[in-house]
Each structure stands twice: as C-alpha cells, then as structure tokens.
Short mmCIF file of C-alpha atoms in Angstrom, two decimals:
data_model
loop_
_atom_site.label_atom_id
_atom_site.label_comp_id
_atom_site.label_asym_id
_atom_site.label_seq_id
_atom_site.Cartn_x
_atom_site.Cartn_y
_atom_site.Cartn_z
CA UNK N 21 196.44 166.43 -60.18
CA UNK N 22 195.98 162.77 -61.88
CA UNK N 23 197.80 159.74 -61.32
CA UNK N 24 197.69 156.37 -63.46
CA UNK N 25 198.13 154.05 -60.47
CA UNK N 26 198.22 154.54 -57.02
CA UNK N 27 198.51 152.37 -53.65
CA UNK N 28 196.43 153.10 -50.60
CA UNK N 29 198.05 151.76 -47.66
CA UNK N 30 195.81 151.27 -44.23
CA UNK N 31 196.79 149.93 -40.84
CA UNK N 32 193.76 147.57 -39.45
CA UNK N 33 193.29 150.00 -36.31
CA UNK N 34 193.86 153.57 -38.73
CA UNK N 35 191.21 156.26 -38.02
CA UNK N 36 189.28 157.40 -35.35
CA UNK N 37 186.31 156.15 -36.69
CA UNK N 38 185.32 153.02 -37.71
CA UNK N 39 188.53 151.91 -40.23
CA UNK N 40 185.87 151.00 -42.98
CA UNK N 41 184.10 154.40 -43.35
CA UNK N 42 188.01 156.16 -42.72
CA UNK N 43 188.97 154.37 -45.88
CA UNK N 44 186.06 154.93 -47.66
CA UNK N 45 185.96 158.68 -47.15
CA UNK N 46 189.69 159.04 -48.55
CA UNK N 47 189.07 156.25 -51.61
CA UNK N 48 186.14 157.81 -52.30
CA UNK N 49 187.89 161.41 -52.32
CA UNK N 50 191.25 160.37 -54.25
CA UNK N 51 189.20 157.77 -56.75
CA UNK N 52 188.55 160.45 -59.48
CA UNK N 53 192.27 161.51 -59.73
CA UNK N 54 193.42 157.52 -60.08
CA UNK N 55 192.87 155.87 -63.28
CA UNK N 56 194.17 152.59 -61.15
CA UNK N 57 193.74 152.15 -57.07
CA UNK N 58 195.17 149.51 -55.30
CA UNK N 59 194.22 149.03 -51.53
CA UNK N 60 195.93 147.43 -49.07
CA UNK N 61 195.47 146.75 -45.50
CA UNK N 62 198.37 145.89 -43.25
CA UNK N 63 197.37 143.82 -40.15
CA UNK N 64 201.13 142.64 -38.78
CA UNK N 65 203.92 145.24 -37.42
CA UNK N 66 206.52 145.18 -40.73
CA UNK N 67 203.70 144.41 -43.41
CA UNK N 68 204.01 148.13 -44.74
CA UNK N 69 207.58 148.21 -45.12
CA UNK N 70 207.71 145.11 -46.73
CA UNK N 71 205.05 146.31 -49.15
CA UNK N 72 206.37 149.54 -49.89
CA UNK N 73 210.10 148.10 -50.52
CA UNK N 74 209.07 145.74 -52.54
CA UNK N 75 206.27 147.10 -54.70
CA UNK N 76 206.22 150.74 -54.39
CA UNK N 77 208.46 151.32 -57.41
CA UNK N 78 205.13 150.10 -59.27
CA UNK N 79 203.20 153.22 -58.26
CA UNK N 80 202.67 156.93 -59.09
CA UNK N 81 201.92 157.66 -55.80
CA UNK N 82 201.74 155.75 -52.62
CA UNK N 83 199.17 157.37 -49.97
CA UNK N 84 199.40 156.09 -46.12
CA UNK N 85 196.14 156.30 -44.07
CA UNK N 86 197.57 155.64 -40.53
CA UNK N 87 199.29 157.61 -37.54
CA UNK N 88 202.84 158.35 -37.24
CA UNK N 89 203.68 154.93 -36.45
CA UNK N 90 202.02 153.78 -39.77
CA UNK N 91 203.99 156.42 -41.67
CA UNK N 92 207.35 155.45 -39.98
CA UNK N 93 207.34 151.93 -40.99
CA UNK N 94 205.88 152.58 -44.43
CA UNK N 95 208.69 155.38 -44.85
CA UNK N 96 211.19 152.72 -43.83
CA UNK N 97 209.93 151.02 -47.05
CA UNK N 98 210.15 153.68 -49.46
CA UNK N 99 213.37 155.96 -48.46
CA UNK N 100 215.53 151.94 -49.63
CA UNK N 101 214.24 153.01 -53.15
CA UNK N 102 216.52 153.90 -55.97
CA UNK N 103 213.08 155.68 -57.43
CA UNK N 104 210.59 156.22 -54.14
CA UNK N 105 207.51 157.51 -55.62
CA UNK N 106 205.71 161.28 -54.35
CA UNK N 107 204.01 160.04 -50.72
CA UNK N 108 200.65 161.63 -49.40
CA UNK N 109 199.69 161.31 -45.52
CA UNK N 110 196.26 160.95 -44.50
CA UNK N 111 195.78 161.38 -40.94
CA UNK N 112 194.37 158.22 -39.09
CA UNK N 113 196.07 158.22 -35.46
CA UNK N 114 195.53 159.94 -32.39
CA UNK N 115 198.22 162.78 -32.91
CA UNK N 116 199.42 162.60 -36.80
CA UNK N 117 202.41 165.23 -35.95
CA UNK N 118 204.13 164.81 -39.02
CA UNK N 119 201.43 165.00 -41.49
CA UNK N 120 200.57 168.27 -39.39
CA UNK N 121 204.29 169.46 -40.23
CA UNK N 122 203.34 168.92 -43.90
CA UNK N 123 200.27 171.62 -43.39
CA UNK N 124 198.02 168.46 -43.90
CA UNK N 125 194.60 168.82 -42.27
CA UNK N 126 193.60 166.49 -39.49
CA UNK N 127 190.42 165.68 -41.00
CA UNK N 128 190.42 162.57 -43.38
CA UNK N 129 188.48 163.85 -46.11
CA UNK N 130 189.57 167.18 -46.33
CA UNK N 131 193.21 165.97 -46.41
CA UNK N 132 192.41 163.62 -49.31
CA UNK N 133 191.03 167.06 -51.07
CA UNK N 134 193.92 168.87 -50.17
CA UNK N 135 196.47 166.10 -51.48
CA UNK N 136 194.70 166.10 -54.94
CA UNK N 137 196.16 169.99 -55.38
CA UNK N 138 199.26 168.04 -56.15
CA UNK N 139 201.08 170.78 -54.21
CA UNK N 140 204.74 168.74 -53.14
CA UNK N 141 207.92 169.58 -51.65
CA UNK N 142 211.04 167.59 -51.20
CA UNK N 143 211.88 166.53 -47.74
CA UNK N 144 214.60 165.51 -45.28
CA UNK N 145 214.00 162.25 -43.73
CA UNK N 146 216.25 161.83 -40.08
CA UNK N 147 218.62 158.40 -40.24
CA UNK N 148 219.01 156.64 -36.87
CA UNK N 149 221.39 153.80 -37.18
CA UNK N 150 220.16 151.81 -40.10
CA UNK N 151 216.71 153.31 -39.53
CA UNK N 152 215.02 156.45 -40.74
CA UNK N 153 212.41 158.69 -39.02
CA UNK N 154 210.15 161.70 -40.48
CA UNK N 155 209.83 163.29 -37.38
CA UNK N 156 211.66 162.76 -34.44
CA UNK N 157 214.30 160.47 -32.19
CA UNK N 158 214.15 160.65 -28.69
CA UNK N 159 215.42 158.99 -25.36
CA UNK N 160 214.75 159.76 -21.65
CA UNK N 161 211.13 161.57 -20.86
CA UNK N 162 209.86 160.84 -24.61
CA UNK N 163 210.35 157.54 -24.61
CA UNK N 164 209.31 156.88 -20.74
CA UNK N 165 206.07 158.48 -21.71
CA UNK N 166 205.64 156.20 -24.62
CA UNK N 167 206.26 153.12 -22.46
CA UNK N 168 203.66 154.56 -19.79
CA UNK N 169 200.75 155.26 -22.25
CA UNK N 170 197.90 152.90 -21.58
CA UNK N 171 196.13 151.78 -25.04
CA UNK N 172 192.88 151.72 -24.00
CA UNK N 173 192.90 155.31 -22.69
CA UNK N 174 194.34 156.08 -25.86
CA UNK N 175 192.17 154.63 -27.47
CA UNK N 176 189.33 156.54 -25.50
CA UNK N 177 190.94 160.14 -24.94
CA UNK N 178 193.47 160.26 -27.97
CA UNK N 179 195.85 163.02 -27.53
CA UNK N 180 194.61 163.37 -24.08
CA UNK N 181 196.32 160.17 -22.63
CA UNK N 182 199.61 161.49 -24.22
CA UNK N 183 199.43 164.62 -21.64
CA UNK N 184 198.32 162.39 -18.69
CA UNK N 185 201.28 159.85 -19.45
CA UNK N 186 203.64 162.60 -19.35
CA UNK N 187 202.66 164.23 -15.99
CA UNK N 188 202.97 160.45 -14.90
CA UNK N 189 206.46 160.03 -16.12
CA UNK N 190 207.82 163.48 -15.34
CA UNK N 191 206.82 162.60 -11.51
CA UNK N 192 209.54 159.86 -11.43
CA UNK N 193 211.64 160.68 -14.45
CA UNK N 194 215.39 160.28 -13.41
CA UNK N 195 218.71 161.95 -14.80
CA UNK N 196 220.62 160.02 -17.06
CA UNK N 197 224.78 160.93 -18.25
CA UNK N 198 225.10 161.02 -22.15
CA UNK N 199 227.86 161.70 -24.58
CA UNK N 200 227.06 163.94 -27.61
CA UNK N 201 229.22 164.36 -30.81
CA UNK N 202 227.50 166.69 -33.00
CA UNK N 203 228.99 167.99 -36.31
CA UNK N 204 232.24 167.36 -34.97
CA UNK N 205 232.16 168.80 -32.05
CA UNK N 206 231.60 167.07 -28.43
CA UNK N 207 229.87 167.60 -25.37
CA UNK N 208 228.59 165.64 -22.24
CA UNK N 209 226.20 165.95 -19.34
CA UNK N 210 223.39 165.23 -17.45
CA UNK N 211 219.73 165.60 -18.80
CA UNK N 212 216.24 163.80 -18.56
CA UNK N 213 215.35 163.86 -22.04
CA UNK N 214 217.50 164.15 -25.98
CA UNK N 215 214.91 164.96 -28.35
CA UNK N 216 216.55 165.56 -31.85
CA UNK N 217 213.44 166.28 -34.55
CA UNK N 218 213.27 166.51 -38.09
CA UNK N 219 209.28 167.29 -37.72
CA UNK N 220 207.76 170.52 -36.12
CA UNK N 221 204.71 168.94 -33.88
CA UNK N 222 205.09 166.90 -30.62
CA UNK N 223 201.86 165.44 -29.42
CA UNK N 224 199.72 168.05 -31.51
CA UNK N 225 201.61 170.73 -30.19
CA UNK N 226 203.82 172.96 -32.28
CA UNK N 227 207.37 173.32 -31.40
CA UNK N 228 209.17 176.31 -31.49
CA UNK N 229 211.04 175.78 -34.85
CA UNK N 230 211.58 177.18 -37.99
CA UNK N 231 209.17 176.85 -40.63
CA UNK N 232 211.69 175.26 -42.73
CA UNK N 233 212.53 172.30 -40.39
CA UNK N 234 211.67 169.56 -42.87
CA UNK N 235 213.97 170.97 -45.80
CA UNK N 236 217.02 172.60 -44.11
CA UNK N 237 219.27 169.22 -43.79
CA UNK N 238 219.65 169.50 -40.04
CA UNK N 239 218.05 168.01 -36.97
CA UNK N 240 216.58 170.54 -34.44
CA UNK N 241 218.00 168.93 -31.25
CA UNK N 242 216.52 169.90 -27.70
CA UNK N 243 218.51 169.00 -24.49
CA UNK N 244 216.00 168.74 -21.25
CA UNK N 245 218.66 168.72 -18.15
CA UNK N 246 215.92 168.82 -15.26
CA UNK N 247 212.23 168.41 -15.82
CA UNK N 248 209.12 170.09 -14.56
CA UNK N 249 205.93 172.31 -15.88
CA UNK N 250 207.52 175.47 -16.62
CA UNK N 251 210.12 173.52 -19.11
CA UNK N 252 207.15 171.56 -20.85
CA UNK N 253 205.37 175.15 -21.19
CA UNK N 254 208.30 176.50 -22.85
CA UNK N 255 208.73 173.74 -25.17
CA UNK N 256 204.92 173.09 -26.26
CA UNK N 257 203.64 176.25 -26.15
CA UNK N 258 203.78 178.05 -29.56
CA UNK N 259 206.22 180.47 -30.25
CA UNK N 260 206.77 183.66 -32.85
CA UNK N 261 208.42 183.00 -36.07
CA UNK N 262 211.71 183.46 -36.19
CA UNK N 263 214.85 182.14 -34.56
CA UNK N 264 214.26 180.16 -30.93
CA UNK N 265 216.64 180.86 -28.08
CA UNK N 266 214.91 179.34 -24.60
CA UNK N 267 214.61 181.36 -22.07
CA UNK N 268 215.08 178.72 -19.52
CA UNK N 269 219.07 177.21 -18.54
CA UNK N 270 217.86 173.75 -18.29
CA UNK N 271 216.79 173.55 -21.95
CA UNK N 272 219.51 173.20 -24.21
CA UNK N 273 218.96 173.74 -28.05
CA UNK N 274 221.12 173.29 -31.33
CA UNK N 275 221.07 172.28 -34.28
CA UNK N 276 222.91 169.69 -36.36
CA UNK N 277 223.14 167.74 -39.47
CA UNK N 278 225.31 165.03 -37.79
CA UNK N 279 224.99 163.50 -34.03
CA UNK N 280 226.15 160.62 -32.05
CA UNK N 281 224.57 160.03 -28.67
CA UNK N 282 226.11 157.43 -25.86
CA UNK N 283 224.97 156.94 -22.86
CA UNK N 284 225.93 154.89 -19.74
CA UNK N 285 223.88 152.00 -20.20
CA UNK N 286 221.59 151.21 -23.13
CA UNK N 287 218.97 153.70 -23.43
CA UNK N 288 215.23 152.74 -25.30
CA UNK N 289 215.01 155.43 -27.83
CA UNK N 290 211.11 156.21 -29.34
CA UNK N 291 211.24 157.28 -33.23
CA UNK N 292 208.12 158.70 -34.43
CA UNK N 293 206.20 156.89 -31.45
CA UNK N 294 207.86 153.59 -31.97
CA UNK N 295 209.89 151.81 -29.29
CA UNK N 296 212.37 149.34 -30.78
CA UNK N 297 215.82 151.36 -30.73
CA UNK N 298 218.55 152.04 -27.98
CA UNK N 299 221.83 153.87 -27.66
CA UNK N 300 224.32 154.48 -28.59
CA UNK N 301 222.85 155.98 -31.82
CA UNK N 302 224.17 157.57 -34.80
CA UNK N 303 221.75 160.14 -35.81
CA UNK N 304 222.22 161.77 -39.72
CA UNK N 305 220.09 163.33 -41.96
CA UNK N 306 219.54 162.25 -46.10
CA UNK N 307 218.59 165.85 -47.30
CA UNK N 308 215.43 166.00 -49.75
CA UNK N 309 215.42 162.42 -49.82
CA UNK N 310 211.42 162.22 -50.11
CA UNK N 311 208.66 163.72 -51.83
CA UNK N 312 205.59 164.53 -50.30
CA UNK N 313 202.16 166.00 -51.00
CA UNK N 314 201.39 168.89 -48.70
CA UNK N 315 198.12 170.61 -47.64
CA UNK N 316 197.36 174.13 -46.86
CA UNK N 317 198.26 174.41 -43.78
CA UNK N 318 201.96 175.56 -43.91
#
C-alpha cells in the first residue's frame, strides 16, 4: 500500500519505550510507503482533535500513535469531517484496547508493518451526547476504576495497575439507581456498572462479544447489578465464539442501537478511558462512519 500524503500524530507520552524510539520505529516502517509524511507531536489536551478537525482532509491517511485516550481525542476530530481519511492506529498506550479490537499487534513496529498491507474495514463509532467514542462508554465501577488509577503505578506496571485499581474499587463500590430507554423500551433498577461497548477488549482482556462487534450497528450493553470477583471472572475471560448469555443473574446483557441513561444524581462517565462526561447521556451508533486499517489478528 502507498499513500501520497500521510499525517502521523503522536502524544508526548506515547510509547512504552522512549517516545523518540517509538516514533522512529513507526515512521521508519511507514516512510517508504508515503511520498510526504507530516509528523506532529501533541502536548496539550485537545490538540490532536483540533489538528484532525482542521487538517484531516488534507491527508490520504492519518496514523495515530498512542493509547486509547489519544485515539479517542483524534477520532473526535476526524469523525466531524465530511470526508474523513482512512485511519491507522499504532499502539502506544498501556492497554491499546481499540487497536486490539482491530486485530493490530501490540508491538509498534509489527503494527506499522501490518498497516502497510492496506487491509481496511468500515467501522461503527459510538456517540454519547455530542461526543464520539471508539471503544466504550461506562459509568459506575468502570469510571471509579479510572479515577482510582495511580499514574505513577500505571507507568511502572502498565496494565497490572488497572487490575489493582479494580480490586480496590470493588471493595467499596456502591450501587446506583438507573433508568434506561433502549431502542424504545424502558427499564430501571440498581447497578454498580453500566458498560456500553463498541469494541471487544477491556484492560487487554477479550470481552464475550461477537467478532463483528465493530460493524453490527449496535452497542453491546452490560449491566452489572452487584460486584464481586466471580462476576469479573465471567466478563473478563475469553468465551467461545457465538452468542453469549451470562450465567450469573447479576449480569444483564443486551444489544441496542440507541440508549438513554439517567441516574438519580449526575455520575461521571468514562469514554475510552477519558473522564470528562457525566449522566444523563444519550448514546447512539454512527454505523460504518470511519475506515480503519487493520492488522492480522482478527
């Protein structure tokens, strides 16, 4: 695959190794396939989104080197364009869950080589109020876990820090009351977490959703009514292919193309690992909205 003009965006903290070596590895693999490559480092929140919104249509392809948060930011800029270019995700974060959903290798150099194959799929994008997300929208336990994460621990231990944070959060998570409207149907109850997924991975763990989850025009919605290690084990362990039905009555699962979430009091929401939204929230799916280069892991 060859492109005339490409944009490579990387965040100042991208990469498990030093930023310079990670960017150099990616650019070194991609450069022979690109006539002109523009490499931009973003330093402040919102820079990547603004860059993609203002200049995205100038490029034949946009490569994003970073974690799920960096992808989230850039995709919010690209999704607003009339003619968004194809997107290639290069893993540079702790978990890289959306890249995993695309079947992309967690190794940056290998991932860059995979993207050069030119294999591309059209992917759904979730929408929450006026923002979009690639991987998930969640409230309760998922957002409490994100708030709990020690940034120093995250840097030192990587994904292990997420599980330490989860265990800490479980011990003190309190149920909340919710009201849902999903594809015209209403439901209410108590839960410790509501998780609406577009992707298929959480904290590097495969979720029990269908292989076409990124292309089915629906969100996979989990409601965890009470918490505990057995529940996490069921959700965060690999399941056989095919339709999944939870074995534990404390887990509700359904698919929906639209979802309105209300809680008694505003609750912080986690979108792709970023905490800046809160309930109430109106969720929908922008079916086949963006094109992504994919790896060989699907």
